[in-house]
PDB file of C-alpha atoms in Angstrom:
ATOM      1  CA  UNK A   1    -104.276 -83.942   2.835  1.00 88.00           C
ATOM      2  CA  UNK A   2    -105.063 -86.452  -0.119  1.00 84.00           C
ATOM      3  CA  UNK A   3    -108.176 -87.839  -0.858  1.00 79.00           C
ATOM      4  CA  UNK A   4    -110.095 -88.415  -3.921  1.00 68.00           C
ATOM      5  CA  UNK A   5    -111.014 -91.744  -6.364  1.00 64.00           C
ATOM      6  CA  UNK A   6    -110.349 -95.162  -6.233  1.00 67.00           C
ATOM      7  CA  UNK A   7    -106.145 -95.809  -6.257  1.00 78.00           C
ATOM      8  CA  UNK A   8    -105.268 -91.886  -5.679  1.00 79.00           C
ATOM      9  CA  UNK A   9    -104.240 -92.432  -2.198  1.00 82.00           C
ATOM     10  CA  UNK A  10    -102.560 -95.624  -2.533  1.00 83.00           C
ATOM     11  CA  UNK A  11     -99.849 -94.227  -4.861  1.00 83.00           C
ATOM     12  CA  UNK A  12     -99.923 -90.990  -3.125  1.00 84.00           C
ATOM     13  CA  UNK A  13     -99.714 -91.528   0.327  1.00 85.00           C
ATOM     14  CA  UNK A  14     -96.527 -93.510   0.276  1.00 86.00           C
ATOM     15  CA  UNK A  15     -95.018 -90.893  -1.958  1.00 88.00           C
ATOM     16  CA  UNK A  16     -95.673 -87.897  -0.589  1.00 86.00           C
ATOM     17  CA  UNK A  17     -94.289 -89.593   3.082  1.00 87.00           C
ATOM     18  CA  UNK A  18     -90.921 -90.792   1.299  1.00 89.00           C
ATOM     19  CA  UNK A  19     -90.218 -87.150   0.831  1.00 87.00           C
ATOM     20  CA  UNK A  20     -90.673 -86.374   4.031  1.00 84.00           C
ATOM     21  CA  UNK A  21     -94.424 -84.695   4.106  1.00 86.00           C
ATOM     22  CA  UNK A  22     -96.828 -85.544   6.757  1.00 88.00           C
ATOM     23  CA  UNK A  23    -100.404 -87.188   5.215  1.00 89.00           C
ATOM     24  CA  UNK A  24    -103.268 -85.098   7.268  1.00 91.00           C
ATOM     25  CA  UNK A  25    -107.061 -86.318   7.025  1.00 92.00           C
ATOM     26  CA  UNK A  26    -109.307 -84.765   4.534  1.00 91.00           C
ATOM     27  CA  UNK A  27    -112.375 -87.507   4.497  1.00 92.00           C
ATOM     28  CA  UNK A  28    -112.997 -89.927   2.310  1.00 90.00           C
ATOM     29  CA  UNK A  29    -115.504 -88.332  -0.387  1.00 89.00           C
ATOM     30  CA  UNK A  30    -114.464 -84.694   0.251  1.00 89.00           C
ATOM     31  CA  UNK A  31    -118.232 -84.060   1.779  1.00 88.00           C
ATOM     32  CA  UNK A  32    -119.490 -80.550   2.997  1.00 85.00           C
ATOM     33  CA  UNK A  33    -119.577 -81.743   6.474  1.00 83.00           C
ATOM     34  CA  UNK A  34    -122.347 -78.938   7.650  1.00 80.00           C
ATOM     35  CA  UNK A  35    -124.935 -81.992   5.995  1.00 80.00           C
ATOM     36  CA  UNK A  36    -124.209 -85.733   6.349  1.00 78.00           C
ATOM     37  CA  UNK A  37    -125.432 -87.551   8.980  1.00 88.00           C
ATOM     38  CA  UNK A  38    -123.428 -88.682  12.457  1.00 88.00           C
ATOM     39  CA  UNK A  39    -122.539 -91.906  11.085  1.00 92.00           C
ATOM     40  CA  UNK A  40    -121.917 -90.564   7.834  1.00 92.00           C
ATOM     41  CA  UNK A  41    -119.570 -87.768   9.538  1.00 91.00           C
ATOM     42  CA  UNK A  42    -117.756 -90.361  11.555  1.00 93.00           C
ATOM     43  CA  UNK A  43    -117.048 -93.357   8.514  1.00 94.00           C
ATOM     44  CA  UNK A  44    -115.553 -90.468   6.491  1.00 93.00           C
ATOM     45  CA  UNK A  45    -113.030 -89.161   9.404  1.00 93.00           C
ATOM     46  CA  UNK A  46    -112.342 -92.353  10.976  1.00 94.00           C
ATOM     47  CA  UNK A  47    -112.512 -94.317   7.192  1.00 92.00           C
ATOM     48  CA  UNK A  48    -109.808 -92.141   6.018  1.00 91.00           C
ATOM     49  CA  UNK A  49    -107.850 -92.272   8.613  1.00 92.00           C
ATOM     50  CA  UNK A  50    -107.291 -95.647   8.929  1.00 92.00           C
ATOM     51  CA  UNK A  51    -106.907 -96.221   5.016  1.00 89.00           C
ATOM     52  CA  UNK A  52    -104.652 -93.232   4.807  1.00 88.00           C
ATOM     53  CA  UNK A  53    -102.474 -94.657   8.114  1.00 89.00           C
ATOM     54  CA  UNK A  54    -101.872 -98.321   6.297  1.00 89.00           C
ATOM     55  CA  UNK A  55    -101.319 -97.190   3.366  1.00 86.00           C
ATOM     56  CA  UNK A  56     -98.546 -94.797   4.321  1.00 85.00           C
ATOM     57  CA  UNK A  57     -97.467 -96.300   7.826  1.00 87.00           C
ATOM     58  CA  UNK A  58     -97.828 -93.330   9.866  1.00 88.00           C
ATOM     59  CA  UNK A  59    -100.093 -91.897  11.738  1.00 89.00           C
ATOM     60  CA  UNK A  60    -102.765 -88.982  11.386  1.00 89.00           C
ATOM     61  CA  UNK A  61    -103.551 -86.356  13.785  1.00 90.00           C
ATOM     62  CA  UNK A  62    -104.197 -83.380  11.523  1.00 92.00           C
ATOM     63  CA  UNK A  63    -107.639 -82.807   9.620  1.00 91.00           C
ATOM     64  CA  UNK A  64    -108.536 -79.916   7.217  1.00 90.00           C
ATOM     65  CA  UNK A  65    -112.444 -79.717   6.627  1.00 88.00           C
ATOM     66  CA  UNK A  66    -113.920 -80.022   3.007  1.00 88.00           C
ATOM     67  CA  UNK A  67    -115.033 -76.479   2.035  1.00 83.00           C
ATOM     68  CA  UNK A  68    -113.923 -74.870   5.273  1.00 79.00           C
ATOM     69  CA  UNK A  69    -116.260 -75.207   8.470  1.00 76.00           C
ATOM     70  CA  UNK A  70    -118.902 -73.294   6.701  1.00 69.00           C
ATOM     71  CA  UNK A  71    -122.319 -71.842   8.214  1.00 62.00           C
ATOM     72  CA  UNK A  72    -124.866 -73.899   9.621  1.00 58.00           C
ATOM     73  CA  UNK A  73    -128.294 -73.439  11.147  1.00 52.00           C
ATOM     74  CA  UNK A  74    -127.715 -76.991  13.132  1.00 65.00           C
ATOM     75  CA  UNK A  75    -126.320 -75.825  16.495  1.00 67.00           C
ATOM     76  CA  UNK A  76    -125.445 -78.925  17.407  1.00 77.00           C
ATOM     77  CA  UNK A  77    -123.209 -79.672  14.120  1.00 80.00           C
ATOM     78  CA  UNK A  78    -120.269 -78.112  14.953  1.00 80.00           C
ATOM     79  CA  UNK A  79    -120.084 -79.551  18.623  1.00 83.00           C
ATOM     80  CA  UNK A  80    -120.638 -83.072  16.310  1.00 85.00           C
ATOM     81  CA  UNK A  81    -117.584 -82.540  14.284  1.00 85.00           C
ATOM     82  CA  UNK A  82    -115.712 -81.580  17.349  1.00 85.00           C
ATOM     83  CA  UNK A  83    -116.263 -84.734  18.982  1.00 88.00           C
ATOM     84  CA  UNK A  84    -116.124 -87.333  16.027  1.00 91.00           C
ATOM     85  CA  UNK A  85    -112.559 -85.702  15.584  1.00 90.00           C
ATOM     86  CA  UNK A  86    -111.238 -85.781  19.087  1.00 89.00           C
ATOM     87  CA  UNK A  87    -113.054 -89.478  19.330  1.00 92.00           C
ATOM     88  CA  UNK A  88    -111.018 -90.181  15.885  1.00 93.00           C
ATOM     89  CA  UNK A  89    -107.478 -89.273  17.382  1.00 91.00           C
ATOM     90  CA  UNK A  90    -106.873 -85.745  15.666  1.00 91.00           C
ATOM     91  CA  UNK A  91    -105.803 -83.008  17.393  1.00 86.00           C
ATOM     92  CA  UNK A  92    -104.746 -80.294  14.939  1.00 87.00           C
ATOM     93  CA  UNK A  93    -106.040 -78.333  12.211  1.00 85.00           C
ATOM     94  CA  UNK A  94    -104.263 -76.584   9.020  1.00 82.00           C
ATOM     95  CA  UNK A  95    -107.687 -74.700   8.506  1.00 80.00           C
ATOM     96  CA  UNK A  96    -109.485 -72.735  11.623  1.00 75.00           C
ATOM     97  CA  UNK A  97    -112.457 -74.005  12.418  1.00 75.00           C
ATOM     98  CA  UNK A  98    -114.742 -71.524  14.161  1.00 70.00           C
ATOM     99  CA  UNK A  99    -114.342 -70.470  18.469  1.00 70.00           C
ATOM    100  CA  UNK A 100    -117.852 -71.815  18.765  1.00 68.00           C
ATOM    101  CA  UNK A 101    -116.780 -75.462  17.570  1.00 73.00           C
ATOM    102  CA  UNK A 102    -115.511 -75.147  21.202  1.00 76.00           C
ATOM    103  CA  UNK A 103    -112.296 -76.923  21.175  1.00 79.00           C
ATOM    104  CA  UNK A 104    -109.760 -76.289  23.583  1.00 83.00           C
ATOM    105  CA  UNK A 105    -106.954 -74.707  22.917  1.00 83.00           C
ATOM    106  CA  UNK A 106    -104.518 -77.119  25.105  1.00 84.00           C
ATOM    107  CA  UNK A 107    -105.532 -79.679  22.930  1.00 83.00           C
ATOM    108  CA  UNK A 108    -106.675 -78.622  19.945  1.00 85.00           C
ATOM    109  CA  UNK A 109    -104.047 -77.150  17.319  1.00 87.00           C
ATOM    110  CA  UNK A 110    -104.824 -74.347  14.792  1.00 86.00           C
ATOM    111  CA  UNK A 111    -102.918 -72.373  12.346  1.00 88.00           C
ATOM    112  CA  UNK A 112    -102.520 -68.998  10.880  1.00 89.00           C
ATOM    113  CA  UNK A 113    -103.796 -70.086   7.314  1.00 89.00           C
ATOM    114  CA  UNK A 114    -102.787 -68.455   3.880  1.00 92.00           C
ATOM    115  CA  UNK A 115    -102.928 -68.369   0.206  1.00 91.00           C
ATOM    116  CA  UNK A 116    -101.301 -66.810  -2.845  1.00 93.00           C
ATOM    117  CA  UNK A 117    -104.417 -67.851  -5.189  1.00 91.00           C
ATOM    118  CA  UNK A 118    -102.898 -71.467  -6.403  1.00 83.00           C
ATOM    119  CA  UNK A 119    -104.625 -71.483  -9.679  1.00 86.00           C
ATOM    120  CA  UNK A 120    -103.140 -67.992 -10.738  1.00 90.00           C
ATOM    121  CA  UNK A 121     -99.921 -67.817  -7.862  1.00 93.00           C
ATOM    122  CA  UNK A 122     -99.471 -63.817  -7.319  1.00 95.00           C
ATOM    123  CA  UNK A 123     -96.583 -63.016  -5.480  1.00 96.00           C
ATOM    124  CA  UNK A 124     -97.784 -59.342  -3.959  1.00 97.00           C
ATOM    125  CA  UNK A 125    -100.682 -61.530  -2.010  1.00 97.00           C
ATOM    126  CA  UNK A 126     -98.575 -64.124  -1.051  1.00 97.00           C
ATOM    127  CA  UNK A 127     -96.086 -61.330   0.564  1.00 97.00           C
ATOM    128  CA  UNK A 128     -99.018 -59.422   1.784  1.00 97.00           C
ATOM    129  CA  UNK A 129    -101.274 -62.016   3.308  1.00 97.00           C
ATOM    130  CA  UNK A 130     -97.598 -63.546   5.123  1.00 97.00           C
ATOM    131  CA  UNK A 131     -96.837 -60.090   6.870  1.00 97.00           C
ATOM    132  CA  UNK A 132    -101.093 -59.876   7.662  1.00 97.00           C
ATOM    133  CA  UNK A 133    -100.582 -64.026   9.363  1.00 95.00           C
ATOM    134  CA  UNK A 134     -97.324 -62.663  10.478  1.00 96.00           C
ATOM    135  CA  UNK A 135     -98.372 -59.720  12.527  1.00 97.00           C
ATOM    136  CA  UNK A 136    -101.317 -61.436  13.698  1.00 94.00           C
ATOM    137  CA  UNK A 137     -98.908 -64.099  15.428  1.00 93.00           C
ATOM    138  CA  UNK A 138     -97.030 -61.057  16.770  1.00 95.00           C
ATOM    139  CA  UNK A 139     -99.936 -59.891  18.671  1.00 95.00           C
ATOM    140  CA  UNK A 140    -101.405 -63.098  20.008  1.00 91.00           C
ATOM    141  CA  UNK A 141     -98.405 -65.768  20.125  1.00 90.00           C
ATOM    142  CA  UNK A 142    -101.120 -67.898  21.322  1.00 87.00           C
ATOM    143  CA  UNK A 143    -101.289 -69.436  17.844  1.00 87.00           C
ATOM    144  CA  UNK A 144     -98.075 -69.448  16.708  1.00 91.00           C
ATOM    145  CA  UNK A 145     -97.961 -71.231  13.634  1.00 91.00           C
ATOM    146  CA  UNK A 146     -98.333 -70.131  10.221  1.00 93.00           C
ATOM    147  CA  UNK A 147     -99.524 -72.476   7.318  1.00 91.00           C
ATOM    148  CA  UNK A 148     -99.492 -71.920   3.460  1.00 91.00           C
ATOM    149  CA  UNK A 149    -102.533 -73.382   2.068  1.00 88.00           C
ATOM    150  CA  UNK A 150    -101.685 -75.103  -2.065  1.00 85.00           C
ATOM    151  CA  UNK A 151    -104.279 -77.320  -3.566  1.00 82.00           C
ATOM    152  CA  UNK A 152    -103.473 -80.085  -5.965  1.00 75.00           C
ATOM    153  CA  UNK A 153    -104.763 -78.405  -8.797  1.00 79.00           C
ATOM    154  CA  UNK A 154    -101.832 -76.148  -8.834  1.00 80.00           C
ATOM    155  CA  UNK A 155     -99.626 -76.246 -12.006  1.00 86.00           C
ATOM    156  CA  UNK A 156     -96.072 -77.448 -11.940  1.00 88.00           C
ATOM    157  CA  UNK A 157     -94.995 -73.564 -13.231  1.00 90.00           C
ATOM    158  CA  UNK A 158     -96.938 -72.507  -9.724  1.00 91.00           C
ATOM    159  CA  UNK A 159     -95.804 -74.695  -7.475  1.00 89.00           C
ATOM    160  CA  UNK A 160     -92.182 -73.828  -9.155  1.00 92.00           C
ATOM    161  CA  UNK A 161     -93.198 -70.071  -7.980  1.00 93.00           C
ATOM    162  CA  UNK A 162     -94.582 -71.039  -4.546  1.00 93.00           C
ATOM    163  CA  UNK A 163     -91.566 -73.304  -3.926  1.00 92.00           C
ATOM    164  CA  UNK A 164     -89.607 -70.593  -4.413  1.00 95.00           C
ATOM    165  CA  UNK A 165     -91.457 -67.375  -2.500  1.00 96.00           C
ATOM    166  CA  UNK A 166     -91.301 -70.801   0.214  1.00 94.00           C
ATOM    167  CA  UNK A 167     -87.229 -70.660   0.111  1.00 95.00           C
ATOM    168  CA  UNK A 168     -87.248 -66.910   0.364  1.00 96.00           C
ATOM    169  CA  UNK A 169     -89.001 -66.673   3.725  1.00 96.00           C
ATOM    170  CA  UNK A 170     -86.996 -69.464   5.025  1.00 95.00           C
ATOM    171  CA  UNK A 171     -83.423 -67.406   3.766  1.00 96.00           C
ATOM    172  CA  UNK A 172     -85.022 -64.779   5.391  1.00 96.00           C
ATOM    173  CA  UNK A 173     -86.555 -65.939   8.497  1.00 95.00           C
ATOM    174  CA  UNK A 174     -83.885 -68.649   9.627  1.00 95.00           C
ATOM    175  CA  UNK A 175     -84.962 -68.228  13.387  1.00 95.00           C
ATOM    176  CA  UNK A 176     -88.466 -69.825  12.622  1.00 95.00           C
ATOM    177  CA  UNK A 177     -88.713 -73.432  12.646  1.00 93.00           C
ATOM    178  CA  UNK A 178     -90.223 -75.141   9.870  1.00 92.00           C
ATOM    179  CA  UNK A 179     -92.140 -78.210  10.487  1.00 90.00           C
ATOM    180  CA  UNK A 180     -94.593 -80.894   9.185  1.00 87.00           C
ATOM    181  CA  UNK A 181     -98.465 -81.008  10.975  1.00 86.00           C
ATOM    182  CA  UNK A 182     -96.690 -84.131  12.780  1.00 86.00           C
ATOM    183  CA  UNK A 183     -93.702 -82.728  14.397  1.00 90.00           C
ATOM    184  CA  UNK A 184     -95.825 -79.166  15.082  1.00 91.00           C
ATOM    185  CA  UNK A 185     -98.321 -81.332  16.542  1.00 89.00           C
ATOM    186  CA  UNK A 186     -95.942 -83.472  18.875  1.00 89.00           C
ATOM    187  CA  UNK A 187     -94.107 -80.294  20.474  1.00 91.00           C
ATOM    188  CA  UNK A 188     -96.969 -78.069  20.631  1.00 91.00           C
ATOM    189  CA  UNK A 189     -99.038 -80.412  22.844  1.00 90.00           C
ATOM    190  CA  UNK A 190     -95.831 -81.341  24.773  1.00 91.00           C
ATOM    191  CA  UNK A 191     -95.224 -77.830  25.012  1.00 91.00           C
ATOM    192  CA  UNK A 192     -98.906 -77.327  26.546  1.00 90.00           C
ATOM    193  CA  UNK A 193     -99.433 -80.171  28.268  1.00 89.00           C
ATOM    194  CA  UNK A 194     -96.217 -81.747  29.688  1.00 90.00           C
ATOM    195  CA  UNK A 195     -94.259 -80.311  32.456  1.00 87.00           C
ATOM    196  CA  UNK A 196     -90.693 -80.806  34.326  1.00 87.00           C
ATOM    197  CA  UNK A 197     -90.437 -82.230  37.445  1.00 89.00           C
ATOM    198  CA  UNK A 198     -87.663 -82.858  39.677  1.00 91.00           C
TER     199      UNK A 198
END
């Protein structure tokens, strides 16, 4: 989910897709989105993905909102976002925004989100908050996907740790399937939405 100044996506974007990652949409200016305006809302969604898109030749369907979903007294802002993002072409989340943002589960992909602290990486939190994400997928396999959250500002020595608590629970979980937001996003609304017919 890059974003950021002037020349940061260009050599990122087309990097981070020739190792295989999926580029998701995190706006433009990295905005609290419980303030702008409509139009405001919309150039940064739409903006981004389109620049993002070109510059890495692929497409985006996944959005994370700056500073999580947040509070707001504006009833109608979450219903806003909602719409500018289905109107945009995203259908999937690695963040979970609120039940009241009122999008439909059929259509609308979240995750089971988690951390390990990426500034300080602690491995007790990252095994604890898996088994809490874990469980919770046990007792509604609604939502069956699980997502560790790392932000940029991670140092190499923790994404070296992460990386590797990452390759544990793949040794140890080999039934799960590990995918991108793309692939996720392309089976799970298949899976929902499509149907076999003689």
């Amino acid at each position: 989910f890059p974003n950021g100044s002037e020349g940061f996506l260009e050599k990122t974007a087309p990097y981070l897709r020739s190792l295989g990652h999926a580029i998701g949409n995190h706006t433009t200016h990295h905005p609290f989105m419980m303030e702008p305006s409509a139009n405001l809302l919309f150039r940064e969604i739409l903006g981004q993905r389109i620049r993002a898109e070109s510059l890495a030749d692929t497409t985006l369907v996944s959005y994370v909102s700056p500073y999580g979903w947040g509070g707001s007294p504006d009833s109608e802002r979450l219903p806003l976002i909602r719409q500018i993002l289905l109107d945009t072409g995203h259908y999937m989340t690695s963040d979970n925004p609120p039940a009241k943002a009122g999008l439909d589960p059929k259509t609308w992909f979240v995750t089971r989100i988690f951390s390990a602290n990426d500034r300080e990486p602690d491995a007790t939190l990252f095994a604890s908050n898996l088994a809490v994400r874990t469980q919770l997928v046990l007792d509604d396999p609604s939502v069956p996907r699980l997502t560790f959250g790392i932000h940029s500002w991670c140092k190499s020595e923790g994404n070296d740790l992460q990386e590797g608590w990452l390759k544990g629970v793949k040794t140890s979980h080999p039934d799960w399937w590990y995918a991108n937001d793309n692939e996720y996003a392309a089976y799970r609304y298949e899976f929902l939405n499509g149907g076999v017919v003689p």
